[in-house]
């Protein structure tokens, strides 16, 4: 059986806030650690039948980048729910939410530039 490994290295400041986030994966094309501004990790807890979440971001990630990050996550989840369950309704609802959030973010960004 093949095994794959994903590794995160988080440098914290004196207040225990992420200053630097790096990641590596055994199946990644490029060798070595890569920098990132944010990670969002979700794990299903079988014992408690709930989701464990780890959300970390560095202070140099902009608000707009954070909003785009979460829109992308929800869009990816829409495809995953379709692939894993075949539930087209849930997938489309999530995609529609992403479309509304993209529109909101675009308007917000446009208004901020005025």
PDB file as gemmi writes it, atoms N, CA and C in Angstrom:
CRYST1    1.000    1.000    1.000  90.00  90.00  90.00 P 1                      
ATOM      1  N   UNK A   1       0.846  -1.183   0.000  1.00  0.00           N  
ATOM      2  CA  UNK A   1       0.000   0.000   0.000  1.00  0.00           C  
ATOM      3  C   UNK A   1       0.887   1.241   0.000  1.00  0.00           C  
ATOM      4  N   UNK A   2       0.540   2.191  -0.828  1.00  0.00           N  
ATOM      5  CA  UNK A   2       1.275   3.441  -0.909  1.00  0.00           C  
ATOM      6  C   UNK A   2       0.894   4.353   0.251  1.00  0.00           C  
ATOM      7  N   UNK A   3       1.870   5.074   0.767  1.00  0.00           N  
ATOM      8  CA  UNK A   3       1.616   6.071   1.801  1.00  0.00           C  
ATOM      9  C   UNK A   3       2.046   7.431   1.276  1.00  0.00           C  
ATOM     10  N   UNK A   4       1.310   8.461   1.674  1.00  0.00           N  
ATOM     11  CA  UNK A   4       1.618   9.827   1.295  1.00  0.00           C  
ATOM     12  C   UNK A   4       1.664  10.663   2.563  1.00  0.00           C  
ATOM     13  N   UNK A   5       2.540  11.642   2.581  1.00  0.00           N  
ATOM     14  CA  UNK A   5       2.701  12.471   3.780  1.00  0.00           C  
ATOM     15  C   UNK A   5       2.586  13.944   3.426  1.00  0.00           C  
ATOM     16  N   UNK A   6       1.886  14.672   4.281  1.00  0.00           N  
ATOM     17  CA  UNK A   6       1.773  16.125   4.157  1.00  0.00           C  
ATOM     18  C   UNK A   6       2.304  16.715   5.450  1.00  0.00           C  
ATOM     19  N   UNK A   7       3.173  17.722   5.310  1.00  0.00           N  
ATOM     20  CA  UNK A   7       3.822  18.304   6.490  1.00  0.00           C  
ATOM     21  C   UNK A   7       3.632  19.815   6.484  1.00  0.00           C  
ATOM     22  N   UNK A   8       3.284  20.359   7.653  1.00  0.00           N  
ATOM     23  CA  UNK A   8       3.180  21.798   7.842  1.00  0.00           C  
ATOM     24  C   UNK A   8       4.171  22.216   8.909  1.00  0.00           C  
ATOM     25  N   UNK A   9       4.876  23.320   8.661  1.00  0.00           N  
ATOM     26  CA  UNK A   9       5.771  23.902   9.656  1.00  0.00           C  
ATOM     27  C   UNK A   9       5.298  25.333   9.879  1.00  0.00           C  
ATOM     28  N   UNK A  10       4.949  25.641  11.125  1.00  0.00           N  
ATOM     29  CA  UNK A  10       4.404  26.946  11.460  1.00  0.00           C  
ATOM     30  C   UNK A  10       5.360  27.641  12.424  1.00  0.00           C  
ATOM     31  N   UNK A  11       5.871  28.804  12.020  1.00  0.00           N  
ATOM     32  CA  UNK A  11       6.681  29.636  12.921  1.00  0.00           C  
ATOM     33  C   UNK A  11       5.747  30.626  13.598  1.00  0.00           C  
ATOM     34  N   UNK A  12       5.840  30.717  14.919  1.00  0.00           N  
ATOM     35  CA  UNK A  12       4.971  31.601  15.694  1.00  0.00           C  
ATOM     36  C   UNK A  12       5.751  32.776  16.252  1.00  0.00           C  
ATOM     37  N   UNK A  13       5.056  33.910  16.396  1.00  0.00           N  
ATOM     38  CA  UNK A  13       5.697  35.067  17.021  1.00  0.00           C  
ATOM     39  C   UNK A  13       5.582  34.936  18.543  1.00  0.00           C  
ATOM     40  N   UNK A  14       5.977  35.969  19.257  1.00  0.00           N  
ATOM     41  CA  UNK A  14       5.969  35.905  20.724  1.00  0.00           C  
ATOM     42  C   UNK A  14       4.557  35.854  21.321  1.00  0.00           C  
ATOM     43  N   UNK A  15       3.527  36.101  20.483  1.00  0.00           N  
ATOM     44  CA  UNK A  15       2.134  36.004  20.941  1.00  0.00           C  
ATOM     45  C   UNK A  15       1.479  34.709  20.445  1.00  0.00           C  
ATOM     46  N   UNK A  16       2.308  33.802  19.916  1.00  0.00           N  
ATOM     47  CA  UNK A  16       1.842  32.523  19.363  1.00  0.00           C  
ATOM     48  C   UNK A  16       0.943  32.681  18.140  1.00  0.00           C  
ATOM     49  N   UNK A  17       1.137  33.745  17.380  1.00  0.00           N  
ATOM     50  CA  UNK A  17       0.428  33.948  16.127  1.00  0.00           C  
ATOM     51  C   UNK A  17       1.338  33.535  14.969  1.00  0.00           C  
ATOM     52  N   UNK A  18       0.776  32.937  13.928  1.00  0.00           N  
ATOM     53  CA  UNK A  18       1.606  32.481  12.798  1.00  0.00           C  
ATOM     54  C   UNK A  18       2.357  33.629  12.128  1.00  0.00           C  
ATOM     55  N   UNK A  19       3.646  33.475  12.026  1.00  0.00           N  
ATOM     56  CA  UNK A  19       4.497  34.446  11.343  1.00  0.00           C  
ATOM     57  C   UNK A  19       4.915  33.917   9.975  1.00  0.00           C  
ATOM     58  N   UNK A  20       5.085  32.606   9.890  1.00  0.00           N  
ATOM     59  CA  UNK A  20       5.510  31.971   8.650  1.00  0.00           C  
ATOM     60  C   UNK A  20       4.881  30.581   8.588  1.00  0.00           C  
ATOM     61  N   UNK A  21       4.311  30.245   7.431  1.00  0.00           N  
ATOM     62  CA  UNK A  21       3.702  28.937   7.214  1.00  0.00           C  
ATOM     63  C   UNK A  21       4.397  28.288   6.025  1.00  0.00           C  
ATOM     64  N   UNK A  22       4.860  27.070   6.221  1.00  0.00           N  
ATOM     65  CA  UNK A  22       5.475  26.311   5.138  1.00  0.00           C  
ATOM     66  C   UNK A  22       4.830  24.932   5.087  1.00  0.00           C  
ATOM     67  N   UNK A  23       4.828  24.362   3.891  1.00  0.00           N  
ATOM     68  CA  UNK A  23       4.258  23.026   3.743  1.00  0.00           C  
ATOM     69  C   UNK A  23       5.051  22.227   2.721  1.00  0.00           C  
ATOM     70  N   UNK A  24       4.915  20.922   2.836  1.00  0.00           N  
ATOM     71  CA  UNK A  24       5.537  20.004   1.891  1.00  0.00           C  
ATOM     72  C   UNK A  24       4.648  18.765   1.814  1.00  0.00           C  
ATOM     73  N   UNK A  25       4.717  18.074   0.702  1.00  0.00           N  
ATOM     74  CA  UNK A  25       3.953  16.840   0.526  1.00  0.00           C  
ATOM     75  C   UNK A  25       4.788  15.860  -0.284  1.00  0.00           C  
ATOM     76  N   UNK A  26       4.724  14.607   0.087  1.00  0.00           N  
ATOM     77  CA  UNK A  26       5.534  13.604  -0.584  1.00  0.00           C  
ATOM     78  C   UNK A  26       5.141  13.431  -2.053  1.00  0.00           C  
ATOM     79  N   UNK A  27       3.917  13.716  -2.420  1.00  0.00           N  
ATOM     80  CA  UNK A  27       3.474  13.572  -3.816  1.00  0.00           C  
ATOM     81  C   UNK A  27       3.519  14.873  -4.612  1.00  0.00           C  
ATOM     82  N   UNK A  28       4.065  15.921  -4.004  1.00  0.00           N  
ATOM     83  CA  UNK A  28       4.153  17.226  -4.681  1.00  0.00           C  
ATOM     84  C   UNK A  28       5.209  17.158  -5.788  1.00  0.00           C  
ATOM     85  N   UNK A  29       4.977  17.872  -6.885  1.00  0.00           N  
ATOM     86  CA  UNK A  29       5.914  17.845  -8.012  1.00  0.00           C  
ATOM     87  C   UNK A  29       7.284  18.394  -7.644  1.00  0.00           C  
ATOM     88  N   UNK A  30       7.307  19.563  -6.993  1.00  0.00           N  
ATOM     89  CA  UNK A  30       8.572  20.204  -6.628  1.00  0.00           C  
ATOM     90  C   UNK A  30       9.039  19.691  -5.268  1.00  0.00           C  
ATOM     91  N   UNK A  31      10.336  19.508  -5.113  1.00  0.00           N  
ATOM     92  CA  UNK A  31      10.897  19.101  -3.825  1.00  0.00           C  
ATOM     93  C   UNK A  31      11.054  20.302  -2.915  1.00  0.00           C  
ATOM     94  N   UNK A  32      10.932  20.088  -1.625  1.00  0.00           N  
ATOM     95  CA  UNK A  32      11.208  21.122  -0.648  1.00  0.00           C  
ATOM     96  C   UNK A  32       9.976  21.843  -0.151  1.00  0.00           C  
ATOM     97  N   UNK A  33      10.188  22.572   0.934  1.00  0.00           N  
ATOM     98  CA  UNK A  33       9.116  23.323   1.579  1.00  0.00           C  
ATOM     99  C   UNK A  33       8.692  24.505   0.710  1.00  0.00           C  
ATOM    100  N   UNK A  34       7.396  24.824   0.760  1.00  0.00           N  
ATOM    101  CA  UNK A  34       6.862  25.995   0.065  1.00  0.00           C  
ATOM    102  C   UNK A  34       6.175  26.896   1.074  1.00  0.00           C  
ATOM    103  N   UNK A  35       6.258  28.197   0.832  1.00  0.00           N  
ATOM    104  CA  UNK A  35       5.618  29.172   1.718  1.00  0.00           C  
ATOM    105  C   UNK A  35       4.146  29.310   1.375  1.00  0.00           C  
ATOM    106  N   UNK A  36       3.379  29.652   2.384  1.00  0.00           N  
ATOM    107  CA  UNK A  36       1.971  29.936   2.214  1.00  0.00           C  
ATOM    108  C   UNK A  36       1.574  31.002   3.220  1.00  0.00           C  
ATOM    109  N   UNK A  37       0.519  31.744   2.918  1.00  0.00           N  
ATOM    110  CA  UNK A  37       0.027  32.747   3.853  1.00  0.00           C  
ATOM    111  C   UNK A  37      -1.081  32.198   4.741  1.00  0.00           C  
ATOM    112  N   UNK A  38      -1.671  31.051   4.344  1.00  0.00           N  
ATOM    113  CA  UNK A  38      -2.803  30.536   5.102  1.00  0.00           C  
ATOM    114  C   UNK A  38      -3.003  29.051   4.854  1.00  0.00           C  
ATOM    115  N   UNK A  39      -3.521  28.361   5.873  1.00  0.00           N  
ATOM    116  CA  UNK A  39      -3.976  26.981   5.715  1.00  0.00           C  
ATOM    117  C   UNK A  39      -5.322  26.841   6.405  1.00  0.00           C  
ATOM    118  N   UNK A  40      -6.126  25.963   5.867  1.00  0.00           N  
ATOM    119  CA  UNK A  40      -7.397  25.603   6.476  1.00  0.00           C  
ATOM    120  C   UNK A  40      -7.491  24.093   6.373  1.00  0.00           C  
ATOM    121  N   UNK A  41      -7.435  23.440   7.507  1.00  0.00           N  
ATOM    122  CA  UNK A  41      -7.410  21.980   7.560  1.00  0.00           C  
ATOM    123  C   UNK A  41      -8.635  21.508   8.323  1.00  0.00           C  
ATOM    124  N   UNK A  42      -9.361  20.584   7.731  1.00  0.00           N  
ATOM    125  CA  UNK A  42     -10.564  20.024   8.350  1.00  0.00           C  
ATOM    126  C   UNK A  42     -10.405  18.515   8.429  1.00  0.00           C  
ATOM    127  N   UNK A  43     -10.699  17.957   9.600  1.00  0.00           N  
ATOM    128  CA  UNK A  43     -10.555  16.526   9.822  1.00  0.00           C  
ATOM    129  C   UNK A  43     -11.848  16.004  10.456  1.00  0.00           C  
ATOM    130  N   UNK A  44     -12.379  14.908   9.921  1.00  0.00           N  
ATOM    131  CA  UNK A  44     -13.579  14.321  10.496  1.00  0.00           C  
ATOM    132  C   UNK A  44     -13.198  13.503  11.726  1.00  0.00           C  
ATOM    133  N   UNK A  45     -13.818  13.818  12.843  1.00  0.00           N  
ATOM    134  CA  UNK A  45     -13.596  13.135  14.114  1.00  0.00           C  
ATOM    135  C   UNK A  45     -14.671  12.048  14.245  1.00  0.00           C  
ATOM    136  N   UNK A  46     -14.290  10.810  13.970  1.00  0.00           N  
ATOM    137  CA  UNK A  46     -15.253   9.704  14.023  1.00  0.00           C  
ATOM    138  C   UNK A  46     -15.868   9.537  15.404  1.00  0.00           C  
ATOM    139  N   UNK A  47     -15.054   9.693  16.432  1.00  0.00           N  
ATOM    140  CA  UNK A  47     -15.529   9.482  17.798  1.00  0.00           C  
ATOM    141  C   UNK A  47     -16.672  10.418  18.159  1.00  0.00           C  
ATOM    142  N   UNK A  48     -16.507  11.700  17.860  1.00  0.00           N  
ATOM    143  CA  UNK A  48     -17.519  12.704  18.216  1.00  0.00           C  
ATOM    144  C   UNK A  48     -18.467  13.052  17.072  1.00  0.00           C  
ATOM    145  N   UNK A  49     -18.250  12.444  15.909  1.00  0.00           N  
ATOM    146  CA  UNK A  49     -19.076  12.716  14.736  1.00  0.00           C  
ATOM    147  C   UNK A  49     -19.160  14.214  14.453  1.00  0.00           C  
ATOM    148  N   UNK A  50     -17.983  14.844  14.420  1.00  0.00           N  
ATOM    149  CA  UNK A  50     -17.916  16.275  14.159  1.00  0.00           C  
ATOM    150  C   UNK A  50     -16.603  16.593  13.447  1.00  0.00           C  
ATOM    151  N   UNK A  51     -16.485  17.835  13.034  1.00  0.00           N  
ATOM    152  CA  UNK A  51     -15.312  18.271  12.287  1.00  0.00           C  
ATOM    153  C   UNK A  51     -14.357  19.030  13.190  1.00  0.00           C  
ATOM    154  N   UNK A  52     -13.090  18.655  13.127  1.00  0.00           N  
ATOM    155  CA  UNK A  52     -12.020  19.391  13.797  1.00  0.00           C  
ATOM    156  C   UNK A  52     -11.423  20.331  12.758  1.00  0.00           C  
ATOM    157  N   UNK A  53     -11.205  21.575  13.139  1.00  0.00           N  
ATOM    158  CA  UNK A  53     -10.701  22.572  12.183  1.00  0.00           C  
ATOM    159  C   UNK A  53      -9.453  23.243  12.709  1.00  0.00           C  
ATOM    160  N   UNK A  54      -8.542  23.496  11.785  1.00  0.00           N  
ATOM    161  CA  UNK A  54      -7.366  24.313  12.064  1.00  0.00           C  
ATOM    162  C   UNK A  54      -7.304  25.367  10.970  1.00  0.00           C  
ATOM    163  N   UNK A  55      -7.453  26.622  11.343  1.00  0.00           N  
ATOM    164  CA  UNK A  55      -7.367  27.740  10.404  1.00  0.00           C  
ATOM    165  C   UNK A  55      -6.262  28.666  10.886  1.00  0.00           C  
ATOM    166  N   UNK A  56      -5.236  28.821  10.067  1.00  0.00           N  
ATOM    167  CA  UNK A  56      -4.100  29.677  10.408  1.00  0.00           C  
ATOM    168  C   UNK A  56      -3.789  30.594   9.239  1.00  0.00           C  
ATOM    169  N   UNK A  57      -3.377  31.822   9.552  1.00  0.00           N  
ATOM    170  CA  UNK A  57      -2.942  32.749   8.512  1.00  0.00           C  
ATOM    171  C   UNK A  57      -1.909  33.695   9.094  1.00  0.00           C  
ATOM    172  N   UNK A  58      -1.053  34.168   8.219  1.00  0.00           N  
ATOM    173  CA  UNK A  58      -0.007  35.099   8.639  1.00  0.00           C  
ATOM    174  C   UNK A  58      -0.539  36.527   8.567  1.00  0.00           C  
ATOM    175  N   UNK A  59       0.145  37.418   9.255  1.00  0.00           N  
ATOM    176  CA  UNK A  59      -0.323  38.808   9.292  1.00  0.00           C  
ATOM    177  C   UNK A  59      -0.098  39.550   7.980  1.00  0.00           C  
ATOM    178  N   UNK A  60       0.643  38.953   7.042  1.00  0.00           N  
ATOM    179  CA  UNK A  60       0.824  39.623   5.753  1.00  0.00           C  
ATOM    180  C   UNK A  60      -0.206  39.188   4.714  1.00  0.00           C  
ATOM    181  N   UNK A  61      -1.177  38.375   5.115  1.00  0.00           N  
ATOM    182  CA  UNK A  61      -2.260  38.015   4.204  1.00  0.00           C  
ATOM    183  C   UNK A  61      -3.309  39.116   4.258  1.00  0.00           C  
ATOM    184  N   UNK A  62      -3.616  39.670   3.103  1.00  0.00           N  
ATOM    185  CA  UNK A  62      -4.583  40.763   3.063  1.00  0.00           C  
ATOM    186  C   UNK A  62      -6.008  40.240   3.267  1.00  0.00           C  
ATOM    187  N   UNK A  63      -6.902  41.140   3.605  1.00  0.00           N  
ATOM    188  CA  UNK A  63      -8.314  40.792   3.786  1.00  0.00           C  
ATOM    189  C   UNK A  63      -8.890  40.256   2.475  1.00  0.00           C  
ATOM    190  N   UNK A  64      -8.549  40.886   1.371  1.00  0.00           N  
ATOM    191  CA  UNK A  64      -9.045  40.435   0.069  1.00  0.00           C  
ATOM    192  C   UNK A  64      -8.531  39.025  -0.238  1.00  0.00           C  
ATOM    193  N   UNK A  65      -7.252  38.775   0.024  1.00  0.00           N  
ATOM    194  CA  UNK A  65      -6.711  37.431  -0.189  1.00  0.00           C  
ATOM    195  C   UNK A  65      -7.439  36.407   0.679  1.00  0.00           C  
ATOM    196  N   UNK A  66      -7.727  36.768   1.925  1.00  0.00           N  
ATOM    197  CA  UNK A  66      -8.426  35.847   2.826  1.00  0.00           C  
ATOM    198  C   UNK A  66      -9.826  35.535   2.300  1.00  0.00           C  
ATOM    199  N   UNK A  67     -10.518  36.552   1.821  1.00  0.00           N  
ATOM    200  CA  UNK A  67     -11.862  36.330   1.281  1.00  0.00           C  
ATOM    201  C   UNK A  67     -11.808  35.446   0.038  1.00  0.00           C  
ATOM    202  N   UNK A  68     -10.836  35.687  -0.843  1.00  0.00           N  
ATOM    203  CA  UNK A  68     -10.680  34.846  -2.041  1.00  0.00           C  
ATOM    204  C   UNK A  68     -10.350  33.406  -1.653  1.00  0.00           C  
ATOM    205  N   UNK A  69      -9.499  33.248  -0.646  1.00  0.00           N  
ATOM    206  CA  UNK A  69      -9.112  31.932  -0.159  1.00  0.00           C  
ATOM    207  C   UNK A  69     -10.349  31.136   0.244  1.00  0.00           C  
ATOM    208  N   UNK A  70     -11.229  31.753   1.019  1.00  0.00           N  
ATOM    209  CA  UNK A  70     -12.406  31.027   1.484  1.00  0.00           C  
ATOM    210  C   UNK A  70     -13.445  30.823   0.389  1.00  0.00           C  
ATOM    211  N   UNK A  71     -13.531  31.723  -0.566  1.00  0.00           N  
ATOM    212  CA  UNK A  71     -14.404  31.485  -1.724  1.00  0.00           C  
ATOM    213  C   UNK A  71     -13.894  30.270  -2.488  1.00  0.00           C  
ATOM    214  N   UNK A  72     -12.582  30.195  -2.696  1.00  0.00           N  
ATOM    215  CA  UNK A  72     -11.992  29.040  -3.385  1.00  0.00           C  
ATOM    216  C   UNK A  72     -12.240  27.744  -2.609  1.00  0.00           C  
ATOM    217  N   UNK A  73     -12.148  27.806  -1.288  1.00  0.00           N  
ATOM    218  CA  UNK A  73     -12.390  26.607  -0.473  1.00  0.00           C  
ATOM    219  C   UNK A  73     -13.819  26.120  -0.666  1.00  0.00           C  
ATOM    220  N   UNK A  74     -14.768  27.030  -0.591  1.00  0.00           N  
ATOM    221  CA  UNK A  74     -16.173  26.637  -0.746  1.00  0.00           C  
ATOM    222  C   UNK A  74     -16.429  26.090  -2.156  1.00  0.00           C  
ATOM    223  N   UNK A  75     -15.819  26.711  -3.160  1.00  0.00           N  
ATOM    224  CA  UNK A  75     -15.948  26.205  -4.523  1.00  0.00           C  
ATOM    225  C   UNK A  75     -15.381  24.803  -4.661  1.00  0.00           C  
ATOM    226  N   UNK A  76     -14.255  24.560  -4.023  1.00  0.00           N  
ATOM    227  CA  UNK A  76     -13.670  23.216  -4.041  1.00  0.00           C  
ATOM    228  C   UNK A  76     -14.549  22.209  -3.321  1.00  0.00           C  
ATOM    229  N   UNK A  77     -15.156  22.642  -2.214  1.00  0.00           N  
ATOM    230  CA  UNK A  77     -16.056  21.766  -1.472  1.00  0.00           C  
ATOM    231  C   UNK A  77     -17.284  21.429  -2.314  1.00  0.00           C  
ATOM    232  N   UNK A  78     -17.757  22.380  -3.114  1.00  0.00           N  
ATOM    233  CA  UNK A  78     -18.903  22.126  -3.987  1.00  0.00           C  
ATOM    234  C   UNK A  78     -18.594  20.988  -4.953  1.00  0.00           C  
ATOM    235  N   UNK A  79     -17.396  21.005  -5.518  1.00  0.00           N  
ATOM    236  CA  UNK A  79     -17.007  19.939  -6.448  1.00  0.00           C  
ATOM    237  C   UNK A  79     -16.813  18.627  -5.700  1.00  0.00           C  
ATOM    238  N   UNK A  80     -16.230  18.698  -4.514  1.00  0.00           N  
ATOM    239  CA  UNK A  80     -15.997  17.480  -3.726  1.00  0.00           C  
ATOM    240  C   UNK A  80     -17.307  16.818  -3.324  1.00  0.00           C  
ATOM    241  N   UNK A  81     -18.292  17.611  -2.893  1.00  0.00           N  
ATOM    242  CA  UNK A  81     -19.573  17.023  -2.487  1.00  0.00           C  
ATOM    243  C   UNK A  81     -20.260  16.375  -3.682  1.00  0.00           C  
ATOM    244  N   UNK A  82     -20.111  16.971  -4.859  1.00  0.00           N  
ATOM    245  CA  UNK A  82     -20.678  16.374  -6.067  1.00  0.00           C  
ATOM    246  C   UNK A  82     -19.973  15.055  -6.393  1.00  0.00           C  
ATOM    247  N   UNK A  83     -18.629  15.067  -6.363  1.00  0.00           N  
ATOM    248  CA  UNK A  83     -17.860  13.863  -6.681  1.00  0.00           C  
ATOM    249  C   UNK A  83     -18.097  12.742  -5.669  1.00  0.00           C  
ATOM    250  N   UNK A  84     -18.195  13.104  -4.392  1.00  0.00           N  
ATOM    251  CA  UNK A  84     -18.259  12.072  -3.351  1.00  0.00           C  
ATOM    252  C   UNK A  84     -19.668  11.553  -3.095  1.00  0.00           C  
ATOM    253  N   UNK A  85     -20.687  12.378  -3.321  1.00  0.00           N  
ATOM    254  CA  UNK A  85     -22.053  11.956  -2.997  1.00  0.00           C  
ATOM    255  C   UNK A  85     -22.998  11.987  -4.185  1.00  0.00           C  
ATOM    256  N   UNK A  86     -22.633  12.722  -5.225  1.00  0.00           N  
ATOM    257  CA  UNK A  86     -23.517  12.890  -6.365  1.00  0.00           C  
ATOM    258  C   UNK A  86     -24.655  13.864  -6.109  1.00  0.00           C  
ATOM    259  N   UNK A  87     -24.596  14.591  -4.991  1.00  0.00           N  
ATOM    260  CA  UNK A  87     -25.667  15.503  -4.615  1.00  0.00           C  
ATOM    261  C   UNK A  87     -25.519  16.810  -5.393  1.00  0.00           C  
ATOM    262  N   UNK A  88     -26.239  16.896  -6.498  1.00  0.00           N  
ATOM    263  CA  UNK A  88     -26.158  18.069  -7.360  1.00  0.00           C  
ATOM    264  C   UNK A  88     -26.757  19.301  -6.693  1.00  0.00           C  
ATOM    265  N   UNK A  89     -27.805  19.130  -5.891  1.00  0.00           N  
ATOM    266  CA  UNK A  89     -28.437  20.269  -5.219  1.00  0.00           C  
ATOM    267  C   UNK A  89     -27.445  20.967  -4.291  1.00  0.00           C  
ATOM    268  N   UNK A  90     -26.798  20.204  -3.416  1.00  0.00           N  
ATOM    269  CA  UNK A  90     -25.841  20.817  -2.483  1.00  0.00           C  
ATOM    270  C   UNK A  90     -24.703  21.485  -3.243  1.00  0.00           C  
ATOM    271  N   UNK A  91     -24.210  20.811  -4.269  1.00  0.00           N  
ATOM    272  CA  UNK A  91     -23.110  21.353  -5.059  1.00  0.00           C  
ATOM    273  C   UNK A  91     -23.500  22.671  -5.711  1.00  0.00           C  
ATOM    274  N   UNK A  92     -24.671  22.730  -6.319  1.00  0.00           N  
ATOM    275  CA  UNK A  92     -25.118  23.947  -6.988  1.00  0.00           C  
ATOM    276  C   UNK A  92     -25.371  25.074  -5.997  1.00  0.00           C  
ATOM    277  N   UNK A  93     -25.934  24.754  -4.841  1.00  0.00           N  
ATOM    278  CA  UNK A  93     -26.154  25.776  -3.811  1.00  0.00           C  
ATOM    279  C   UNK A  93     -24.821  26.394  -3.376  1.00  0.00           C  
ATOM    280  N   UNK A  94     -23.808  25.568  -3.209  1.00  0.00           N  
ATOM    281  CA  UNK A  94     -22.497  26.069  -2.806  1.00  0.00           C  
ATOM    282  C   UNK A  94     -21.866  26.910  -3.915  1.00  0.00           C  
ATOM    283  N   UNK A  95     -22.026  26.468  -5.157  1.00  0.00           N  
ATOM    284  CA  UNK A  95     -21.506  27.244  -6.293  1.00  0.00           C  
ATOM    285  C   UNK A  95     -22.215  28.591  -6.393  1.00  0.00           C  
ATOM    286  N   UNK A  96     -23.552  28.579  -6.191  1.00  0.00           N  
ATOM    287  CA  UNK A  96     -24.309  29.835  -6.224  1.00  0.00           C  
ATOM    288  C   UNK A  96     -23.835  30.783  -5.129  1.00  0.00           C  
ATOM    289  N   UNK A  97     -23.567  30.247  -3.943  1.00  0.00           N  
ATOM    290  CA  UNK A  97     -23.029  31.060  -2.850  1.00  0.00           C  
ATOM    291  C   UNK A  97     -21.695  31.674  -3.264  1.00  0.00           C  
ATOM    292  N   UNK A  98     -20.828  30.886  -3.878  1.00  0.00           N  
ATOM    293  CA  UNK A  98     -19.536  31.406  -4.344  1.00  0.00           C  
ATOM    294  C   UNK A  98     -19.737  32.533  -5.355  1.00  0.00           C  
ATOM    295  N   UNK A  99     -20.664  32.338  -6.277  1.00  0.00           N  
ATOM    296  CA  UNK A  99     -20.929  33.382  -7.275  1.00  0.00           C  
ATOM    297  C   UNK A  99     -21.360  34.683  -6.598  1.00  0.00           C  
ATOM    298  N   UNK A 100     -22.238  34.577  -5.593  1.00  0.00           N  
ATOM    299  CA  UNK A 100     -22.688  35.772  -4.877  1.00  0.00           C  
ATOM    300  C   UNK A 100     -21.531  36.422  -4.116  1.00  0.00           C  
ATOM    301  N   UNK A 101     -20.680  35.609  -3.516  1.00  0.00           N  
ATOM    302  CA  UNK A 101     -19.552  36.164  -2.758  1.00  0.00           C  
ATOM    303  C   UNK A 101     -18.523  36.804  -3.677  1.00  0.00           C  
ATOM    304  N   UNK A 102     -18.289  36.227  -4.846  1.00  0.00           N  
ATOM    305  CA  UNK A 102     -17.373  36.831  -5.816  1.00  0.00           C  
ATOM    306  C   UNK A 102     -17.920  38.183  -6.253  1.00  0.00           C  
ATOM    307  N   UNK A 103     -19.211  38.237  -6.544  1.00  0.00           N  
ATOM    308  CA  UNK A 103     -19.832  39.503  -6.935  1.00  0.00           C  
ATOM    309  C   UNK A 103     -19.680  40.535  -5.824  1.00  0.00           C  
ATOM    310  N   UNK A 104     -19.951  40.131  -4.592  1.00  0.00           N  
ATOM    311  CA  UNK A 104     -19.808  41.028  -3.441  1.00  0.00           C  
ATOM    312  C   UNK A 104     -18.370  41.523  -3.309  1.00  0.00           C  
ATOM    313  N   UNK A 105     -17.408  40.617  -3.409  1.00  0.00           N  
ATOM    314  CA  UNK A 105     -16.004  40.994  -3.267  1.00  0.00           C  
ATOM    315  C   UNK A 105     -15.572  41.930  -4.390  1.00  0.00           C  
ATOM    316  N   UNK A 106     -16.026  41.665  -5.611  1.00  0.00           N  
ATOM    317  CA  UNK A 106     -15.683  42.542  -6.729  1.00  0.00           C  
ATOM    318  C   UNK A 106     -16.238  43.948  -6.525  1.00  0.00           C  
ATOM    319  N   UNK A 107     -17.499  44.030  -6.065  1.00  0.00           N  
ATOM    320  CA  UNK A 107     -18.100  45.342  -5.799  1.00  0.00           C  
ATOM    321  C   UNK A 107     -17.384  46.044  -4.651  1.00  0.00           C  
ATOM    322  N   UNK A 108     -17.067  45.307  -3.626  1.00  0.00           N  
ATOM    323  CA  UNK A 108     -16.356  45.860  -2.479  1.00  0.00           C  
ATOM    324  C   UNK A 108     -14.998  46.409  -2.887  1.00  0.00           C  
ATOM    325  N   UNK A 109     -14.289  45.672  -3.697  1.00  0.00           N  
ATOM    326  CA  UNK A 109     -12.962  46.083  -4.178  1.00  0.00           C  
ATOM    327  C   UNK A 109     -13.078  47.308  -5.076  1.00  0.00           C  
ATOM    328  N   UNK A 110     -14.078  47.306  -5.948  1.00  0.00           N  
ATOM    329  CA  UNK A 110     -14.300  48.445  -6.846  1.00  0.00           C  
ATOM    330  C   UNK A 110     -14.615  49.705  -6.051  1.00  0.00           C  
ATOM    331  N   UNK A 111     -15.481  49.580  -5.054  1.00  0.00           N  
ATOM    332  CA  UNK A 111     -15.850  50.735  -4.217  1.00  0.00           C  
ATOM    333  C   UNK A 111     -14.667  51.258  -3.381  1.00  0.00           C  
ATOM    334  N   UNK A 112     -13.801  50.369  -2.976  1.00  0.00           N  
ATOM    335  CA  UNK A 112     -12.635  50.754  -2.179  1.00  0.00           C  
ATOM    336  C   UNK A 112     -11.630  51.540  -3.014  1.00  0.00           C  
ATOM    337  N   UNK A 113     -11.642  51.331  -4.323  1.00  0.00           N  
ATOM    338  CA  UNK A 113     -10.703  52.014  -5.207  1.00  0.00           C  
ATOM    339  C   UNK A 113     -11.170  53.406  -5.583  1.00  0.00           C  
ATOM    340  N   UNK A 114     -12.419  53.728  -5.272  1.00  0.00           N  
ATOM    341  CA  UNK A 114     -12.959  55.053  -5.635  1.00  0.00           C  
ATOM    342  C   UNK A 114     -12.440  56.106  -4.700  1.00  0.00           C  
TER     343      UNK A 114                                                      
END                                                                             
